[in-house]
Short mmCIF file of C-alpha atoms and ligand atoms in Angstrom, two decimals:
data_model
loop_
_atom_site.label_atom_id
_atom_site.label_comp_id
_atom_site.label_asym_id
_atom_site.label_seq_id
_atom_site.Cartn_x
_atom_site.Cartn_y
_atom_site.Cartn_z
CA MET A 1 91.26 122.26 133.62
CA SER A 2 94.79 121.03 133.45
CA LYS A 3 97.09 122.51 130.79
CA ILE A 4 100.34 121.11 129.74
CA ARG A 5 103.01 122.19 127.36
CA LEU A 6 104.46 119.88 124.90
CA PRO A 7 107.26 120.27 122.50
CA GLY A 8 106.09 120.67 118.86
CA LEU A 9 105.40 117.30 117.47
CA VAL A 10 106.92 115.59 114.49
CA ASP A 11 104.77 113.62 112.12
CA ALA A 12 107.30 111.52 110.29
CA HIS A 13 104.91 110.20 107.78
CA VAL A 14 102.42 112.43 105.79
CA HIS A 15 101.23 112.67 102.28
CA LEU A 16 100.53 116.28 101.37
CA ARG A 17 99.75 115.33 97.90
CA GLU A 18 101.44 118.21 96.12
CA PRO A 19 102.16 118.27 93.20
CA GLY A 20 99.53 116.39 91.26
CA TYR A 21 96.64 115.73 93.84
CA GLU A 22 96.00 119.18 95.15
CA HIS A 23 92.18 118.50 95.20
CA LYS A 24 92.99 116.06 98.11
CA GLU A 25 95.56 118.28 99.97
CA ASP A 26 98.31 120.72 99.44
CA PHE A 27 101.22 122.15 101.38
CA ALA A 28 99.04 124.91 102.66
CA SER A 29 95.87 122.83 103.73
CA GLY A 30 98.14 119.98 105.00
CA THR A 31 100.30 122.10 107.20
CA CYS A 32 97.33 123.91 108.57
CA ALA A 33 95.98 120.42 109.60
CA ALA A 34 99.40 119.73 111.19
CA LEU A 35 99.34 122.89 113.39
CA ALA A 36 95.77 122.05 114.39
CA GLY A 37 97.16 118.68 115.56
CA GLY A 38 100.04 120.15 117.54
CA VAL A 39 102.41 119.05 114.85
CA THR A 40 105.19 121.67 113.90
CA THR A 41 107.27 119.50 111.58
CA VAL A 42 106.05 117.03 108.93
CA LEU A 43 107.93 114.53 106.72
CA ASP A 44 106.35 114.45 103.29
CA MET A 45 106.29 111.22 101.17
CA PRO A 46 107.32 111.10 97.50
CA ASN A 47 104.18 109.25 96.02
CA THR A 48 102.95 112.44 94.38
CA ASN A 49 102.34 113.00 90.60
CA PRO A 50 105.00 113.04 89.36
CA PRO A 51 106.77 111.24 92.06
CA THR A 52 109.76 112.82 93.92
CA SER A 53 112.30 110.64 92.21
CA THR A 54 114.86 113.03 90.76
CA PRO A 55 116.76 115.99 92.06
CA GLU A 56 114.68 118.35 89.79
CA ARG A 57 111.45 117.14 91.37
CA LEU A 58 112.73 117.47 94.80
CA ALA A 59 113.80 121.04 94.17
CA GLU A 60 110.29 121.82 92.64
CA LYS A 61 108.56 120.25 95.66
CA ALA A 62 110.91 122.35 98.04
CA ARG A 63 109.86 125.55 96.12
CA LEU A 64 106.08 124.67 96.50
CA ALA A 65 106.47 123.87 100.22
CA ALA A 66 108.62 126.92 100.89
CA ALA A 67 105.88 129.15 99.42
CA LYS A 68 102.89 127.61 101.17
CA ALA A 69 103.79 125.65 104.19
CA VAL A 70 102.88 127.02 107.74
CA CYS A 71 104.91 124.42 109.64
CA ASP A 72 108.49 122.90 108.85
CA VAL A 73 108.55 120.31 106.20
CA GLY A 74 111.05 117.63 105.33
CA LEU A 75 110.82 115.88 101.90
CA PHE A 76 111.45 112.22 101.14
CA VAL A 77 112.90 111.12 97.81
CA GLY A 78 111.44 108.03 96.29
CA ALA A 79 112.92 105.15 94.35
CA THR A 80 111.35 103.88 90.98
CA ASN A 81 112.02 100.93 89.03
CA THR A 82 112.79 102.92 85.72
CA GLU A 83 114.91 105.70 87.28
CA GLY A 84 116.64 103.68 89.92
CA ASP A 85 118.90 105.90 92.07
CA ALA A 86 118.41 109.15 89.95
CA TYR A 87 117.75 111.15 93.17
CA LEU A 88 121.19 110.33 94.57
CA SER A 89 122.79 113.65 93.87
CA ALA A 90 120.10 115.37 96.06
CA ALA A 91 119.96 112.61 98.68
CA GLU A 92 121.31 115.08 101.41
CA ARG A 93 118.47 117.46 100.79
CA ALA A 94 115.94 114.71 101.56
CA CYS A 95 114.87 113.61 104.93
CA GLY A 96 115.33 110.03 103.78
CA LEU A 97 114.83 107.58 100.85
CA LYS A 98 111.40 105.90 100.72
CA ILE A 99 111.17 102.52 99.17
CA TYR A 100 107.67 100.96 98.45
CA VAL A 101 108.00 97.05 98.29
CA ASN A 102 104.17 96.56 98.44
CA ASP A 103 101.38 97.98 96.35
CA THR A 104 99.63 101.13 97.48
CA PHE A 105 98.50 104.49 96.20
CA GLY A 106 100.56 105.90 93.45
CA SER A 107 103.17 104.49 91.02
CA LEU A 108 106.16 103.96 93.32
CA ARG A 109 106.96 100.36 93.70
CA ILE A 110 110.24 98.40 93.64
CA ASP A 111 109.65 94.83 92.59
CA THR A 112 113.04 93.25 91.86
CA LEU A 113 115.84 92.11 94.26
CA GLU A 114 118.32 93.43 91.67
CA MET A 115 116.94 97.00 92.22
CA MET A 116 116.83 96.64 95.95
CA HIS A 117 120.57 95.72 95.76
CA ARG A 118 121.32 98.76 93.82
CA LEU A 119 119.30 101.08 96.10
CA PHE A 120 120.86 99.79 99.34
CA ARG A 121 124.37 99.81 97.81
CA SER A 122 124.24 103.31 96.37
CA TRP A 123 122.75 104.69 99.71
CA ALA A 124 125.69 102.95 101.57
CA GLU A 125 128.29 104.25 99.21
CA LYS A 126 126.95 107.80 99.45
CA ALA A 127 126.79 107.44 103.29
CA ALA A 128 130.40 106.46 103.23
CA GLN A 129 131.20 109.89 101.79
CA VAL A 130 128.69 112.17 103.74
CA GLY A 131 127.77 110.25 106.74
CA TYR A 132 124.29 109.73 108.38
CA ARG A 133 122.61 112.62 110.10
CA MET A 134 121.44 110.20 112.94
CA HIS A 135 125.14 109.38 113.56
CA GLY A 136 125.88 113.06 114.20
CA ALA A 137 127.04 114.13 110.83
CA ALA A 138 126.46 117.89 110.33
CA LYS A 139 124.98 117.01 106.99
CA GLY A 140 124.45 113.65 105.53
CA LEU A 141 121.87 111.06 104.88
CA GLY A 142 118.64 110.05 106.66
CA PRO A 143 117.54 106.36 106.80
CA ILE A 144 116.11 104.22 104.16
CA THR A 145 112.36 104.17 105.11
CA VAL A 146 110.19 101.19 103.75
CA HIS A 147 106.71 100.45 103.19
CA ALA A 148 107.16 96.85 103.64
CA GLU A 149 104.55 94.30 104.97
CA GLU A 150 104.56 90.72 106.01
CA LEU A 151 107.26 88.76 104.01
CA MET A 152 108.79 91.96 102.69
CA VAL A 153 109.88 92.93 106.37
CA PRO A 154 112.58 90.15 106.61
CA VAL A 155 113.77 90.98 103.00
CA CYS A 156 114.36 94.71 104.09
CA LEU A 157 115.86 93.81 107.37
CA ALA A 158 118.35 91.43 105.66
CA LEU A 159 119.39 94.10 103.19
CA SER A 160 119.76 96.70 105.93
CA HIS A 161 121.96 94.31 107.78
CA LEU A 162 124.06 93.30 104.81
CA TYR A 163 124.64 96.89 103.64
CA ASN A 164 124.79 98.26 107.05
CA VAL A 165 122.22 100.90 106.24
CA PRO A 166 119.89 102.28 108.82
CA LEU A 167 116.35 101.11 108.07
CA HIS A 168 113.13 102.74 109.44
CA ILE A 169 110.01 100.42 108.86
CA ALA A 170 106.78 102.48 108.43
CA HIS A 171 103.37 101.65 109.79
CA VAL A 172 104.12 98.26 111.42
CA SER A 173 100.63 96.71 111.90
CA ARG A 174 101.09 92.74 112.56
CA ARG A 175 102.20 90.78 115.42
CA SER A 176 104.48 88.74 113.10
CA GLU A 177 106.23 91.97 112.07
CA ILE A 178 106.72 93.61 115.48
CA GLU A 179 107.98 90.30 116.88
CA LEU A 180 110.47 90.10 114.02
CA ILE A 181 111.69 93.77 114.52
CA ARG A 182 112.21 92.98 118.18
CA LYS A 183 114.40 90.09 117.39
CA ALA A 184 116.31 92.29 114.78
CA LYS A 185 116.80 94.96 117.49
CA GLU A 186 117.96 92.28 119.98
CA ARG A 187 120.54 91.12 117.45
CA GLY A 188 121.81 94.79 117.05
CA LEU A 189 120.42 95.42 113.60
CA PRO A 190 120.26 99.19 112.65
CA VAL A 191 116.39 99.25 112.60
CA THR A 192 113.72 101.36 113.87
CA CYS A 193 109.98 101.44 113.27
CA GLU A 194 106.80 103.30 113.57
CA ALA A 195 103.12 102.63 114.28
CA THR A 196 100.07 104.72 113.24
CA PRO A 197 97.16 105.77 115.34
CA HIS A 198 94.74 103.97 113.06
CA HIS A 199 96.64 100.59 113.64
CA LEU A 200 96.81 101.26 117.32
CA PHE A 201 93.13 102.38 117.90
CA LEU A 202 91.25 100.43 115.11
CA SER A 203 91.03 96.89 114.00
CA VAL A 204 89.07 94.68 111.52
CA GLU A 205 86.12 94.90 113.82
CA ASP A 206 85.71 98.56 112.94
CA LEU A 207 85.35 97.68 109.32
CA PRO A 208 81.53 97.16 109.21
CA ARG A 209 81.01 100.60 110.80
CA LEU A 210 83.73 102.34 108.67
CA GLY A 211 82.92 100.79 105.33
CA PRO A 212 85.20 102.41 102.63
CA LEU A 213 86.76 104.65 105.16
CA GLY A 214 88.38 101.85 106.79
CA ASP A 215 90.47 101.06 103.87
CA MET A 216 94.33 101.87 103.93
CA ARG A 217 97.61 100.07 103.44
CA PRO A 218 98.53 98.21 105.44
CA ARG A 219 95.05 97.17 106.03
CA LEU A 220 93.39 97.25 109.50
CA ALA A 221 94.51 94.11 111.47
CA THR A 222 93.00 91.77 113.92
CA PRO A 223 92.54 92.76 117.56
CA ASP A 224 95.46 90.24 118.44
CA ASP A 225 97.68 92.25 116.15
CA VAL A 226 96.60 95.55 117.70
CA ALA A 227 97.30 94.05 121.17
CA ALA A 228 100.73 92.99 119.87
CA LEU A 229 101.71 96.64 118.94
CA TRP A 230 100.88 97.67 122.59
CA GLU A 231 102.55 94.72 124.12
CA HIS A 232 105.72 95.64 122.15
CA LEU A 233 105.47 99.41 122.57
CA ASP A 234 109.06 99.58 123.71
CA VAL A 235 110.11 98.36 120.24
CA VAL A 236 107.97 101.10 118.59
CA ASP A 237 110.25 104.10 118.13
CA VAL A 238 107.80 106.48 116.43
CA PHE A 239 104.07 107.30 116.32
CA ALA A 240 103.38 108.80 112.84
CA THR A 241 100.00 109.17 111.12
CA ASP A 242 100.50 108.08 107.54
CA HIS A 243 98.12 111.12 106.89
CA ALA A 244 96.90 109.98 103.52
CA PRO A 245 93.87 112.13 102.50
CA HIS A 246 91.45 111.14 99.58
CA THR A 247 88.01 112.69 99.03
CA LEU A 248 84.90 111.11 100.26
CA ALA A 249 83.82 110.74 96.54
CA GLU A 250 86.91 109.00 95.65
CA LYS A 251 86.33 106.64 98.57
CA GLY A 252 82.91 105.95 97.28
CA VAL A 253 80.87 107.62 100.13
CA GLY A 254 77.66 108.81 98.75
CA ALA A 255 78.12 107.16 95.41
CA SER A 256 75.38 104.98 94.10
CA GLU A 257 77.91 102.39 92.86
CA ALA A 258 81.26 101.69 94.61
CA PRO A 259 84.16 103.10 92.69
CA ALA A 260 86.19 100.22 90.82
CA SER A 261 89.37 100.75 92.83
CA PRO A 262 89.05 103.30 95.55
CA PRO A 263 92.33 104.76 96.81
CA PRO A 264 93.52 103.48 100.21
CA GLY A 265 94.46 105.86 103.02
CA VAL A 266 92.93 107.91 105.79
CA PRO A 267 93.75 111.54 107.09
CA GLY A 268 95.32 111.56 110.53
CA LEU A 269 97.19 114.73 111.34
CA GLU A 270 94.39 116.49 113.44
CA THR A 271 93.43 113.35 115.43
CA MET A 272 96.74 111.76 116.57
CA LEU A 273 97.48 113.92 119.59
CA PRO A 274 93.84 113.71 121.15
CA LEU A 275 93.94 109.93 120.57
CA LEU A 276 97.21 109.48 122.29
CA LEU A 277 96.26 111.72 125.25
CA THR A 278 93.10 109.82 125.49
CA ALA A 279 95.26 106.66 125.90
CA VAL A 280 97.23 108.60 128.62
CA HIS A 281 93.86 109.42 130.24
CA GLU A 282 92.98 105.76 130.33
CA GLY A 283 96.42 104.77 131.64
CA ARG A 284 97.78 103.00 128.65
CA LEU A 285 100.59 105.63 127.97
CA ASP A 286 102.20 108.41 129.77
CA VAL A 287 102.97 111.79 128.39
CA GLN A 288 106.68 110.90 128.08
CA ASP A 289 105.73 107.80 125.81
CA ILE A 290 104.38 110.38 123.45
CA VAL A 291 107.20 112.94 123.68
CA ALA A 292 109.66 110.11 123.00
CA ARG A 293 107.80 108.85 119.91
CA CYS A 294 106.47 112.01 118.42
CA VAL A 295 109.52 114.36 119.19
CA ASP A 296 112.73 112.87 120.44
CA ASN A 297 113.00 109.59 118.35
CA PRO A 298 111.92 110.98 114.94
CA ARG A 299 114.32 113.97 115.49
CA ARG A 300 117.09 111.44 116.12
CA ILE A 301 116.32 109.06 113.42
CA TYR A 302 115.93 111.71 110.71
CA GLY A 303 118.60 114.12 112.20
CA LEU A 304 116.12 116.99 112.34
CA PRO A 305 117.12 120.36 113.67
CA ALA A 306 115.70 121.55 116.97
CA GLN A 307 112.91 124.09 116.75
CA PRO A 308 113.71 126.87 119.32
CA ASP A 309 110.99 128.67 121.22
CA THR A 310 108.40 126.02 119.98
CA TRP A 311 105.68 124.55 122.05
CA VAL A 312 102.07 123.18 122.06
CA GLU A 313 99.67 124.06 124.90
CA VAL A 314 97.07 121.44 125.47
CA ASP A 315 94.13 121.11 127.92
CA VAL A 316 94.50 117.51 128.68
CA ASP A 317 91.15 117.36 130.52
CA ALA A 318 89.01 118.89 127.69
CA ALA A 319 86.71 116.07 126.70
CA TYR A 320 84.89 116.26 123.44
CA THR A 321 83.71 114.11 120.45
CA LEU A 322 85.90 114.07 117.26
CA THR A 323 83.93 115.25 114.16
CA ASN A 324 84.48 115.99 110.61
CA VAL A 325 83.27 119.63 111.16
CA GLY A 326 85.98 122.25 111.13
CA LEU A 327 88.91 119.90 110.14
CA LYS A 328 91.69 121.69 108.16
CA THR A 329 92.50 118.78 105.97
CA ARG A 330 91.13 119.58 102.52
CA VAL A 331 89.16 116.20 102.38
CA GLY A 332 87.23 117.11 105.58
CA TRP A 333 86.86 113.70 107.20
CA THR A 334 88.40 111.48 109.66
CA PRO A 335 87.78 107.61 110.38
CA PHE A 336 87.59 108.64 114.11
CA ALA A 337 84.60 110.90 113.81
CA GLY A 338 82.21 110.14 116.62
CA ARG A 339 84.98 108.99 119.03
CA ARG A 340 85.15 110.50 122.47
CA VAL A 341 88.59 111.89 123.33
CA TYR A 342 90.55 113.83 125.89
CA GLY A 343 92.89 116.60 125.10
CA ARG A 344 92.46 119.69 123.01
CA VAL A 345 95.29 121.61 121.36
CA GLU A 346 94.69 125.26 122.37
CA ARG A 347 97.79 127.09 121.08
CA VAL A 348 100.99 126.35 119.10
CA VAL A 349 103.92 128.50 119.20
CA LEU A 350 106.66 128.09 116.46
CA ARG A 351 109.88 129.94 116.65
CA GLY A 352 108.38 132.32 119.22
CA GLU A 353 105.36 133.10 116.99
CA THR A 354 101.64 132.07 117.86
CA VAL A 355 100.94 130.10 114.75
CA TYR A 356 97.68 128.49 115.92
CA GLN A 357 95.21 129.51 118.52
CA GLU A 358 91.62 128.27 119.29
CA GLY A 359 90.93 126.81 115.99
CA GLU A 360 92.55 129.49 113.85
CA VAL A 361 95.83 129.23 111.91
CA LEU A 362 97.67 132.46 112.41
CA ALA A 363 100.88 131.85 110.53
CA LYS A 364 101.20 133.23 107.01
CA PRO A 365 102.00 130.75 104.07
CA GLY A 366 105.72 130.34 103.82
CA PHE A 367 106.30 130.73 107.61
CA GLY A 368 107.29 126.99 107.57
CA LYS A 369 110.89 126.03 106.74
CA VAL A 370 111.84 123.36 104.29
CA LEU A 371 114.52 121.33 105.94
CA PHE A 372 117.82 120.38 104.58
CA GLN A 373 117.66 122.73 101.54
CA GLU A 374 120.67 124.82 102.41
CA SER A 375 123.51 124.53 99.67
CA ILE A 376 125.69 121.57 100.01
CA ALA A 377 128.05 122.83 97.50
CA GLY A 378 131.68 123.30 98.46
CA ARG A 379 131.40 120.73 101.38
O1 DOR B 1 96.80 103.73 102.88
C1 DOR B 1 97.72 104.17 102.34
N1 DOR B 1 97.67 105.33 101.66
N2 DOR B 1 98.98 103.63 102.50
C2 DOR B 1 100.01 104.19 101.78
O2 DOR B 1 101.18 103.50 101.95
C3 DOR B 1 99.84 105.28 100.79
C4 DOR B 1 98.81 106.00 101.13
C5 DOR B 1 98.51 107.09 100.10
O3 DOR B 1 99.31 107.78 99.73
O4 DOR B 1 97.37 107.22 100.01
ZN1 ZN B 2 102.24 106.47 103.72
#
């Protein structure tokens, strides 16, 4: 048995569903799933109901998270067509601005170039006053993070370049996209990107087996697209799950008739680390590749505070089969059920406290901190 200690992981892309969809997940169940996966910081997306598109809604979400979370939580604000940059006065309390330019779950979607101009311009103007955390400002803004697929990738790259706003491209999944991002980085554009475990370890070839559980946005890609992510791993700054829980019933599992429009998305918090450690076991990654992409880089990109006295104890030789049984996510399933993996999270220590051990979450609700909420008045 070989045990290692990792720093607490950051999952920079999760949907904890509160408020509005607590039957799928909430800050309690979602952060318990995080600890079980060795994750001690999650960054929560704004496509809740209502969406996190105003300062009031961000404050309300922060209150919910502060009462219930067992790991640390950062909150994104999101842009809407109708409210524009209404969130702007609370921008420093968010980990970043999320813009959806493709259709996915929820109502957030920007669909005019005019609004894209406004969002990038106002973020740049605000940053001119308060700075970017990734540039070392004590307080300040995070990046603009985009859900941009295919042709929307160059649109966002161009805006980021023209307004000089740091851009983080979520869940890159296609060869065409990662090759473009490589070129943009080579030209010195302020861009970073992330890849999910499902786009690294699944492809369209898994769809017949997965059925409705293989549906997410971006959709699963071809084996050549998957190979491209691995070939260009040096361009991938972050591994993040896009943990997007929906119930089996909503997905149409066990239903006699398929639902008309099943919601896209798969949970991922509890399976990312064993999947990545299995890639280490197979010689496709080393542990430092994981630490760079799940700790150091997300911390730098989002300007996250360090977590003192925090670590994850992992038995890297423990071999087992992933299963739906015992998962902490409220929806109780994973698209990786049945997969043989190496690496089990045995214990998680957060700020000196054992918060997870042998399958049990020991932290009390509210032990997690909500990041960036300290008063910014009088700055
Ligand atoms: O598959 C997805 N599900 N992709 C997204 O971008 C959103 C997510 C969700 O919130 O369910
Ligand atoms: Zn997402």
